[in-house]
Amino acid sequence: MTIVALEKVTLFGSRREEDTLLTGLQQLGIMHLVTLRESPGEEAAPAAPAHTRRALQYLLDCPVRRHQVPEDPDFDLATTVERVLENQRRSRELEDSREFVQRRLDDLAPWGDFRLPPEDALAGYRLWFYEVPNYRRHQLGTLTLPWQEVHRDNRNSYVAVIAREEPPPEALPVPRTHTGSIPRSQLRERLQRLAVRLDELAAEREALTRWIHLIHRQLFRAEDDADLARAHHCTLDDDALFAVQGWVPIRDRAAVHDFAAARDLAVLVEPADADSRPPTLLDNDEATAGGEEVVYFYQLPGYRSWDPSRVIFFSFAVFFAMILADAGYAAVLGGIVLAAAPRLGASRRGRRLRNLGLALATTAGVYGVLAGSYFGWQPPPGSLPGVLRVLDTGDFGQMMTLSVGVGLAHLVLANAIVAWRRRGHTAALAPVGWIAALLAGAALYLGLPGAGIVLAAGLAAVAVFSDTRPIHNAGDLLRRAAGGLLGLARVTNAFGDVLSYLRLFALGLASASLAVTFNQLAADAAAAYPGLGVLLEVLILAAGHALNFALAVLSGVVHGLRLNVIEFYNWGISDEGYPFRPFARTEKTLWNN
């Protein structure tokens, strides 16, 4: 769990060999390039045409794929992409047409299969159709025009009116229904033709999937060429020499020197000084690197900050468990993650998310056992699960204390890490003061003696050491005092952030209460309707727990992450960074991810 140390490397070489050297540097794939030009010059080509990516994704989404063609000298990327996108366009159009025809068939079902007579067949009279709700059918008694009920169901009466012109709106209780002039028999024929054409397009799409590998390879080459062009716009050139500069992990220093020695390049290595702003590269063990994926998704810490990935991994698991609050739901989640494990294991990012999912399910299972909740049912007191139950989600006092205690520990940990990183400097006393203030505030609430003195001392440390600028004159003293007051203003933030963790109790209680409610509804249905009630009980249990499980998982993810990236980040991470992006071949980068 660390932010990888970087150093700035500048390579100098012959201008004539610039393209070859940059290609080799791209193959090496360890340098984050920075531009040496005051202006970037001509804009490089896009990484890859968007339509090529759309075509590739369309083929990848095909449920059935053909055997891949590894090599074909006659393969033409532009023609293949055009065929794929044309297939996608026509498929969407036909899908829309089929949906429209099917909707028309459903709308016309109550009217039956009829054909409208020619306009001159009824001496200028025409048919006008209305769907009249049954509770308003009595209003048809005042209609003076000839009409006939065609069909009636439990909701509507379907009425045809004969008139030369459309009856005025006030003549009937509802607006006219537009049935169209195409009979249902023709619509069924059209639907059949659309289904056949869609099958043909699906077969064509399946046949086109044989080119996925070659499209991938061409796409990689296009992106590599575009990256190489952008690299040329980052170099500094003169008539004889060129220079390229970038950030390289210190651990890869030897690889850079070997690369330079093999190509007779001059190398200048500079450490990351206080004025530079290097990118951030995180390094975590794969078991807990799922937290790193969360960090990259929300906010990457600055290079001189610290890596919160492991803290987020474990704290997110705890928060998620307290919100899910059920061992049965945890088992279902674990089953889903295990079922998806083969697919997730195909990539590095997938493996990290798989490990995170298993950690969430395991922690939630342990918490569910401690809470004694199994799909909302509580075990008998004398049983082993009953003995293991030490938490009562219905005990407001216990659960509020637990939630606030977890939140307090989380914020204390954030300040402790900041204090450790500032060790040896007076600025470390400000987070130490916050730790004392947070703990003293809790002790004061519990009525412990001496808590008020510790609270005052902690806030005094915050006021004095939040701003540690040197004092040379009265202006510096005033500015430092203002910084101290600004630091003290975070007292309200501290109070609100600690109380924000009560959402763990509230959401956990909601999840547990809904599970119990669905169980009770199912039992009541079974008791009220002997025989049929068993089916109702099963349906209520299945639908109710599926809904509650989805809501609990969604709440656990959203609010579990929110407490990490808002409340925790607010106290532990002071600056935002930007990611380390190595100048590397696309194919190599994709497989590593």
XYZ file of C-alpha atoms in Angstrom:
593
model
C 0.000 0.000 0.000
C 2.078 2.860 -1.243
C 2.443 5.626 -3.781
C 5.315 4.594 -6.045
C 8.330 6.905 -5.877
C 9.104 8.543 -9.233
C 11.992 10.426 -10.730
C 12.163 12.641 -13.770
C 14.189 11.156 -16.622
C 15.299 13.034 -19.741
C 16.734 11.129 -22.684
C 18.846 12.814 -25.381
C 19.496 11.225 -28.755
C 20.080 11.761 -32.448
C 17.266 13.502 -34.307
C 17.590 11.005 -37.167
C 16.765 8.103 -34.830
C 13.929 9.819 -32.992
C 11.137 7.655 -34.407
C 13.009 4.416 -33.735
C 13.888 5.469 -30.195
C 10.343 6.548 -29.370
C 9.031 3.247 -30.716
C 11.467 1.429 -28.433
C 10.430 3.585 -25.495
C 6.799 2.724 -26.227
C 7.704 -0.951 -26.229
C 9.484 -0.499 -22.888
C 6.280 1.015 -21.460
C 7.481 2.517 -18.166
C 7.622 6.296 -18.771
C 4.853 8.857 -18.228
C 5.702 11.479 -20.837
C 5.651 15.209 -20.192
C 5.914 17.794 -22.929
C 9.082 19.800 -23.368
C 7.493 22.256 -25.778
C 5.943 25.542 -24.775
C 3.137 24.884 -27.242
C 2.008 21.359 -28.145
C 2.204 22.027 -31.869
C -0.092 20.224 -34.261
C -2.768 18.159 -32.656
C -2.202 14.443 -32.874
C -4.657 12.099 -34.492
C -7.353 10.567 -32.273
C -6.465 7.306 -30.561
C -8.872 5.346 -32.696
C -11.981 6.176 -34.699
C -15.069 6.024 -32.513
C -16.978 4.055 -35.133
C -14.364 1.294 -35.051
C -14.811 0.975 -31.304
C -18.592 0.873 -31.713
C -18.321 -1.874 -34.293
C -15.980 -3.912 -32.100
C -18.240 -3.558 -29.055
C -21.244 -4.595 -31.147
C -19.473 -7.789 -32.162
C -18.220 -8.459 -28.629
C -21.808 -8.256 -27.359
C -22.910 -10.965 -29.787
C -24.023 -13.992 -27.710
C -22.514 -16.477 -30.210
C -19.101 -15.992 -31.813
C -17.435 -17.778 -34.707
C -13.922 -19.193 -34.784
C -11.410 -16.336 -34.978
C -9.339 -15.754 -38.102
C -5.744 -15.115 -36.949
C -4.420 -13.912 -40.310
C -5.996 -12.833 -43.589
C -4.076 -10.795 -46.181
C -7.366 -9.689 -47.772
C -8.846 -8.337 -44.537
C -9.961 -4.721 -44.931
C -10.722 -2.947 -41.671
C -12.749 -0.078 -43.160
C -15.005 -2.381 -45.188
C -15.555 -4.758 -42.270
C -16.383 -1.936 -39.864
C -18.818 -0.481 -42.388
C -20.575 -3.853 -42.730
C -20.791 -4.258 -38.956
C -22.241 -0.790 -38.390
C -24.695 -1.239 -41.259
C -25.830 -4.473 -39.649
C -26.257 -2.677 -36.333
C -28.201 0.184 -37.924
C -30.573 -2.082 -39.835
C -31.070 -4.333 -36.817
C -32.084 -1.366 -34.683
C -34.482 -0.112 -37.340
C -36.098 -3.525 -37.680
C -36.271 -3.944 -33.894
C -38.087 -0.606 -33.669
C -40.442 -1.642 -36.474
C -41.147 -4.982 -34.822
C -41.861 -3.302 -31.518
C -44.224 -0.854 -33.231
C -46.089 -3.606 -35.113
C -46.370 -5.726 -31.982
C -47.767 -2.761 -30.076
C -50.307 -2.157 -32.856
C -51.366 -5.807 -32.728
C -51.869 -5.592 -28.979
C -53.870 -2.376 -29.304
C -56.123 -3.853 -32.015
C -56.694 -7.198 -30.271
C -60.022 -6.131 -28.623
C -61.389 -4.887 -31.973
C -60.794 -8.159 -33.794
C -59.480 -8.650 -37.325
C -61.410 -6.176 -39.488
C -60.939 -4.207 -42.686
C -62.251 -0.688 -43.078
C -64.675 -0.350 -46.015
C -63.780 1.989 -48.903
C -64.794 5.614 -48.334
C -67.606 5.436 -50.959
C -69.031 2.130 -49.649
C -71.069 3.799 -46.864
C -72.387 6.795 -48.844
C -69.858 9.116 -47.264
C -70.216 7.720 -43.751
C -67.186 6.515 -41.827
C -66.427 4.447 -38.741
C -65.071 6.105 -35.622
C -63.711 4.001 -32.748
C -63.746 4.644 -28.994
C -62.521 2.803 -25.882
C -65.043 3.748 -23.223
C -64.369 2.789 -19.594
C -67.158 0.616 -18.269
C -67.932 3.014 -15.454
C -68.724 5.698 -18.066
C -70.624 3.454 -20.477
C -73.976 4.815 -19.292
C -73.071 8.141 -20.941
C -73.480 6.474 -24.343
C -77.250 6.556 -23.759
C -77.317 10.232 -24.756
C -75.446 9.619 -28.021
C -77.729 10.348 -31.004
C -75.377 8.875 -33.615
C -75.664 5.175 -34.532
C -73.130 3.091 -32.578
C -72.340 -0.522 -31.811
C -70.406 -2.230 -29.054
C -67.780 -4.446 -30.657
C -66.224 -5.946 -27.566
C -66.207 -5.561 -23.795
C -63.714 -6.645 -21.161
C -63.464 -6.025 -17.425
C -62.220 -2.461 -17.974
C -63.499 -1.018 -21.257
C -66.268 -1.187 -23.828
C -65.059 -0.965 -27.424
C -67.538 1.073 -29.449
C -67.786 1.906 -33.181
C -69.742 5.036 -34.169
C -71.041 5.785 -37.709
C -70.891 9.421 -38.851
C -69.846 11.521 -41.836
C -67.491 13.664 -39.770
C -65.670 12.923 -36.539
C -68.127 13.404 -33.659
C -67.460 16.490 -31.533
C -65.384 15.855 -28.366
C -68.357 16.464 -26.070
C -70.489 13.814 -27.829
C -68.576 10.923 -26.254
C -66.957 10.584 -22.826
C -63.482 9.790 -24.203
C -61.280 10.900 -27.133
C -61.304 8.860 -30.335
C -59.066 5.791 -30.631
C -56.828 5.673 -33.708
C -56.896 2.101 -34.974
C -55.243 2.713 -38.341
C -56.285 1.208 -41.657
C -54.122 -1.939 -41.671
C -55.932 -5.102 -40.489
C -54.395 -7.386 -37.881
C -53.848 -10.171 -40.424
C -51.539 -7.916 -42.448
C -49.788 -6.767 -39.294
C -49.136 -10.407 -38.354
C -47.655 -11.037 -41.789
C -45.453 -7.962 -41.431
C -44.333 -9.106 -37.993
C -43.355 -12.463 -39.434
C -41.317 -10.871 -42.212
C -39.553 -8.652 -39.680
C -38.688 -11.680 -37.547
C -37.193 -13.480 -40.554
C -35.147 -10.418 -41.545
C -33.886 -9.992 -37.990
C -32.805 -13.644 -37.952
C -30.852 -13.042 -41.146
C -29.139 -10.001 -39.651
C -28.340 -11.953 -36.476
C -26.728 -14.680 -38.587
C -24.733 -12.049 -40.480
C -23.591 -10.494 -37.221
C -22.533 -13.891 -35.918
C -20.543 -14.479 -39.121
C -18.834 -11.098 -38.718
C -17.611 -12.034 -35.237
C -14.847 -14.079 -36.885
C -13.037 -10.781 -37.463
C -12.969 -9.663 -33.787
C -9.316 -10.634 -33.348
C -8.172 -8.780 -36.448
C -10.238 -5.692 -35.578
C -8.693 -5.734 -32.105
C -5.215 -5.915 -33.564
C -5.857 -3.123 -36.059
C -7.346 -1.024 -33.269
C -4.274 -1.579 -31.111
C -2.044 -0.533 -33.971
C -4.097 2.605 -34.610
C -3.925 3.584 -30.951
C -0.213 2.862 -30.775
C 0.374 4.993 -33.868
C -1.673 7.820 -32.355
C 0.252 7.591 -29.062
C 3.492 7.642 -30.983
C 2.380 10.756 -32.849
C 1.508 12.443 -29.558
C 4.928 11.467 -28.185
C 6.573 13.262 -31.113
C 4.679 16.413 -30.083
C 6.141 16.125 -26.561
C 9.787 16.085 -27.605
C 12.174 19.021 -27.903
C 14.016 18.994 -31.227
C 16.803 20.874 -32.953
C 18.727 20.137 -36.128
C 20.820 17.302 -34.689
C 19.383 16.246 -31.330
C 16.077 15.562 -29.663
C 15.069 15.193 -26.024
C 12.172 13.315 -24.452
C 11.241 13.621 -20.788
C 8.940 11.791 -18.435
C 8.364 10.322 -15.009
C 9.670 6.825 -14.323
C 9.325 4.672 -11.174
C 12.606 4.580 -9.280
C 12.363 0.790 -9.231
C 12.652 0.851 -13.060
C 15.760 3.029 -13.102
C 17.980 0.152 -14.233
C 15.657 -0.630 -17.173
C 15.907 2.981 -18.352
C 19.701 2.991 -18.125
C 19.904 -0.309 -20.000
C 17.585 1.085 -22.677
C 19.716 4.229 -23.013
C 23.011 2.330 -23.050
C 21.828 -0.010 -25.802
C 20.941 2.987 -28.016
C 23.771 5.399 -27.128
C 21.400 7.878 -25.451
C 22.406 10.444 -22.851
C 20.401 10.250 -19.631
C 19.577 12.953 -17.105
C 17.883 11.784 -13.893
C 16.336 14.310 -11.502
C 14.486 13.643 -8.249
C 10.943 14.909 -7.702
C 11.569 18.295 -6.091
C 9.088 20.405 -4.149
C 8.152 22.487 -7.198
C 7.311 19.534 -9.450
C 3.924 17.822 -9.649
C 4.476 14.167 -10.565
C 1.605 11.807 -11.427
C 0.353 9.282 -8.901
C 1.039 5.571 -9.314
C -0.418 3.274 -6.649
C 1.066 -0.100 -5.751
C -1.022 -2.589 -3.756
C -0.992 -6.325 -3.252
C -3.637 -7.995 -5.395
C -5.579 -9.349 -2.413
C -6.648 -5.860 -1.302
C -6.153 -3.934 -4.553
C -9.921 -3.660 -5.007
C -9.669 -0.576 -2.819
C -7.266 0.894 -5.369
C -9.940 0.567 -8.067
C -12.297 2.580 -5.854
C -9.617 5.241 -5.341
C -9.004 5.549 -9.079
C -12.741 5.818 -9.690
C -13.420 8.582 -7.160
C -10.361 10.677 -6.346
C -6.703 9.905 -6.740
C -4.501 11.335 -3.959
C -1.654 13.640 -4.863
C 1.880 12.302 -5.285
C 2.975 13.618 -1.875
C -0.104 12.351 -0.091
C -0.658 8.716 0.928
C -2.444 5.708 -0.537
C -5.793 5.046 1.203
C -6.574 1.924 -0.862
C -6.202 -0.666 1.898
C -8.068 1.419 4.464
C -10.930 1.871 2.007
C -10.913 -1.852 1.189
C -11.480 -2.910 4.800
C -13.645 -0.003 5.953
C -15.892 -0.352 2.895
C -16.325 -4.040 3.733
C -17.339 -3.170 7.322
C -19.755 -0.430 6.275
C -21.325 -2.637 3.615
C -21.757 -5.439 6.158
C -23.505 -3.140 8.655
C -25.939 -1.976 5.974
C -26.663 -5.452 4.540
C -26.984 -6.837 8.091
C -28.085 -10.351 7.106
C -26.119 -13.608 6.796
C -28.578 -15.018 4.250
C -28.205 -12.027 1.948
C -24.418 -12.256 2.359
C -24.536 -15.900 1.229
C -26.530 -14.906 -1.869
C -24.019 -12.158 -2.656
C -21.145 -14.582 -2.217
C -22.822 -17.019 -4.614
C -23.230 -14.288 -7.227
C -19.568 -13.295 -6.928
C -18.420 -16.918 -7.185
C -20.630 -17.458 -10.232
C -19.050 -14.430 -11.915
C -15.517 -15.344 -10.767
C -14.435 -17.082 -14.010
C -15.322 -14.041 -16.093
C -13.831 -11.612 -13.583
C -10.632 -13.635 -13.436
C -9.901 -12.919 -17.099
C -8.422 -9.482 -16.331
C -6.388 -7.862 -13.594
C -9.127 -5.365 -12.772
C -11.710 -8.138 -12.732
C -9.640 -10.160 -10.265
C -9.350 -7.144 -7.996
C -13.105 -6.547 -8.067
C -13.696 -10.259 -7.465
C -11.537 -10.125 -4.336
C -13.382 -7.023 -3.184
C -16.740 -8.714 -3.756
C -15.663 -11.778 -1.787
C -14.440 -9.553 1.050
C -17.805 -7.756 1.118
C -19.719 -11.044 1.182
C -17.473 -12.584 3.873
C -17.579 -9.548 6.158
C -21.335 -9.217 5.684
C -21.733 -12.915 6.508
C -19.788 -12.558 9.763
C -21.749 -9.459 10.731
C -25.029 -11.165 9.818
C -24.165 -14.078 12.122
C -23.320 -11.643 14.945
C -26.624 -9.852 14.312
C -28.477 -13.188 14.215
C -30.351 -12.475 10.989
C -30.910 -15.117 8.296
C -33.232 -13.768 5.608
C -34.957 -11.883 8.407
C -35.413 -14.911 10.665
C -33.762 -14.983 14.062
C -32.437 -18.282 15.461
C -33.806 -19.731 18.736
C -31.884 -18.559 21.807
C -30.560 -22.014 22.699
C -29.183 -22.882 19.249
C -25.602 -22.328 18.080
C -26.607 -19.409 15.809
C -28.524 -17.980 18.749
C -25.458 -18.202 20.968
C -23.367 -16.426 18.321
C -25.825 -13.558 18.180
C -24.339 -10.658 20.129
C -25.956 -7.708 18.303
C -29.588 -6.654 18.231
C -30.381 -4.493 15.199
C -33.627 -3.492 16.911
C -31.805 -2.070 19.946
C -31.560 1.594 18.983
C -29.141 2.486 21.769
C -26.727 -0.332 21.021
C -26.749 0.181 17.253
C -26.429 3.975 17.430
C -23.476 3.594 19.789
C -21.880 1.059 17.466
C -22.387 3.241 14.366
C -21.043 6.380 16.018
C -18.129 4.393 17.468
C -17.239 3.036 14.031
C -17.413 6.535 12.565
C -15.310 7.954 15.364
C -12.668 5.265 14.848
C -12.667 5.934 11.102
C -12.045 9.661 11.505
C -9.479 9.105 14.262
C -7.627 6.749 11.913
C -7.614 9.392 9.165
C -6.147 12.000 11.503
C -3.655 9.510 12.956
C -2.307 8.725 9.475
C -1.988 12.443 8.698
C -0.184 13.011 12.024
C 2.206 10.137 11.328
C 3.027 11.510 7.903
C 3.768 14.913 9.447
C 5.857 13.447 12.257
C 8.838 15.568 13.227
C 6.977 18.754 12.276
C 4.752 20.931 14.445
C 1.983 20.573 11.834
C 1.496 17.016 13.159
C 0.014 18.465 16.346
C -3.103 19.719 14.527
C -4.400 16.214 13.613
C -3.312 15.021 17.085
C -5.494 17.805 18.479
C -8.425 16.597 16.367
C -7.920 13.060 17.651
C -8.009 14.340 21.228
C -11.069 16.486 20.477
C -12.987 13.640 18.814
C -12.280 11.168 21.605
C -12.910 13.770 24.312
C -16.233 14.692 22.711
C -17.327 11.048 22.911
C -16.064 10.813 26.497
C -17.913 13.998 27.389
C -21.150 12.500 25.999
C -20.572 9.401 28.154
C -19.963 11.582 31.198
C -16.356 10.569 31.804
C -14.368 12.866 34.110
C -11.682 15.095 32.637
C -13.155 14.938 29.120
C -13.770 18.692 28.990
C -10.118 19.470 29.744
C -8.910 17.089 27.010
C -11.418 18.607 24.582
C -10.174 22.135 25.306
C -6.538 21.037 24.949
C -7.246 19.319 21.648
C -9.025 22.344 20.198
C -6.214 24.577 21.425
C -3.706 22.426 19.545
C -5.883 22.723 16.431
C -6.018 26.502 16.773
C -2.277 26.876 17.306
C -0.908 24.365 14.800
C -3.400 24.363 11.901
C -1.291 27.102 10.344
C 2.440 26.672 10.912
C 3.835 29.480 8.787
C 6.849 31.229 10.371
C 6.137 34.508 12.157
C 8.381 37.397 11.104
C 6.058 40.318 11.628
C 2.611 41.292 12.856
C 1.052 40.438 9.508
C 2.328 36.864 9.728
C 0.932 36.622 13.260
C -2.493 37.782 12.099
C -2.481 35.404 9.153
C -1.471 32.513 11.384
C -4.217 33.397 13.873
C -6.712 33.501 11.010
C -5.518 30.067 9.874
C -6.038 28.752 13.391
C -9.575 30.116 13.533
C -10.259 28.593 10.130
C -9.060 25.254 11.465
C -11.332 25.574 14.488
C -14.264 26.220 12.173
C -14.101 22.537 11.248
C -15.634 21.685 14.618
C -19.065 21.673 13.011
C -17.710 19.456 10.228
C -16.333 17.010 12.771
C -19.686 16.829 14.571
C -21.631 16.374 11.341
C -19.202 13.827 9.921
C -19.359 11.639 13.031
C -23.158 11.730 13.037
C -23.143 10.921 9.318
C -22.135 7.375 10.244
C -25.580 6.905 11.811
C -26.680 6.028 8.292
C -25.084 2.626 8.953
C -27.597 2.041 11.732
C -30.553 3.497 9.840
C -29.964 1.564 6.615
C -29.164 -1.658 8.458
C -32.365 -1.290 10.469
C -34.363 -0.633 7.300
C -32.948 -3.749 5.620
C -33.641 -5.944 8.655
C -37.136 -4.517 9.144
C -38.107 -5.101 5.529
C -36.902 -8.709 5.717
C -38.987 -9.320 8.849
C -42.000 -7.611 7.270
C -41.894 -9.792 4.150
C -41.590 -12.899 6.312
C -44.653 -11.844 8.304
C -46.657 -11.058 5.167
C -45.801 -14.469 3.729
C -46.804 -16.239 6.973
C -50.091 -14.310 7.129
C -50.898 -15.235 3.518
C -50.196 -18.911 4.179
C -52.442 -18.855 7.249
C -55.276 -16.948 5.563
C -55.522 -19.140 2.433
C -54.944 -22.840 3.177
C -53.493 -24.634 0.164
C -53.187 -21.627 -2.141
C -51.497 -19.753 0.673
C -48.341 -21.859 0.307
C -47.919 -20.582 -3.260
C -48.581 -17.009 -2.117
C -46.074 -17.459 0.697
C -43.368 -18.586 -1.729
C -44.104 -15.746 -4.139
C -44.061 -13.105 -1.390
C -40.823 -14.459 0.064
C -39.102 -14.641 -3.315
C -40.228 -11.220 -4.579
C -39.889 -9.472 -1.222
C -36.421 -10.722 -0.379
C -35.196 -10.157 -3.951
C -36.331 -6.526 -3.721
C -34.882 -6.055 -0.252
C -31.598 -7.685 -1.285
C -31.249 -5.360 -4.285
C -32.019 -2.277 -2.189
C -29.645 -3.350 0.581
C -26.775 -4.029 -1.832
C -27.349 -0.708 -3.607
C -27.450 1.155 -0.292
C -24.366 -0.668 0.947
C -22.356 0.259 -2.136
C -23.494 3.888 -2.380
C -23.352 4.823 1.290
C -20.434 2.547 2.158
C -18.308 4.287 -0.459
C -19.678 7.711 0.398
C -18.418 7.465 3.988
C -14.964 6.678 2.631
C -14.633 9.189 -0.181
C -16.389 12.102 1.511
C -16.128 11.873 5.292
C -12.825 9.969 5.429
C -11.198 11.838 2.542
C -12.252 15.105 4.161
C -9.916 14.368 7.081
C -7.228 12.168 5.549
C -6.525 13.338 1.976
C -5.530 16.950 1.417
C -4.773 17.145 -2.298
C -5.881 15.508 -5.533
C -3.496 13.976 -8.045
C -3.613 12.712 -11.601
C -2.903 9.152 -12.733
C 0.397 7.807 -14.003
C -0.180 6.786 -17.633
C 2.805 4.972 -19.129
C 3.722 5.521 -22.753
C 3.192 1.893 -23.711
C 1.764 -0.308 -26.390
C -2.013 -0.508 -26.118
C -2.173 -4.288 -26.259
C 0.308 -4.598 -23.394
C -1.610 -2.088 -21.284
C -4.969 -3.760 -21.911
C -3.772 -7.199 -20.973
C -2.224 -5.841 -17.772
C -5.604 -4.386 -16.829
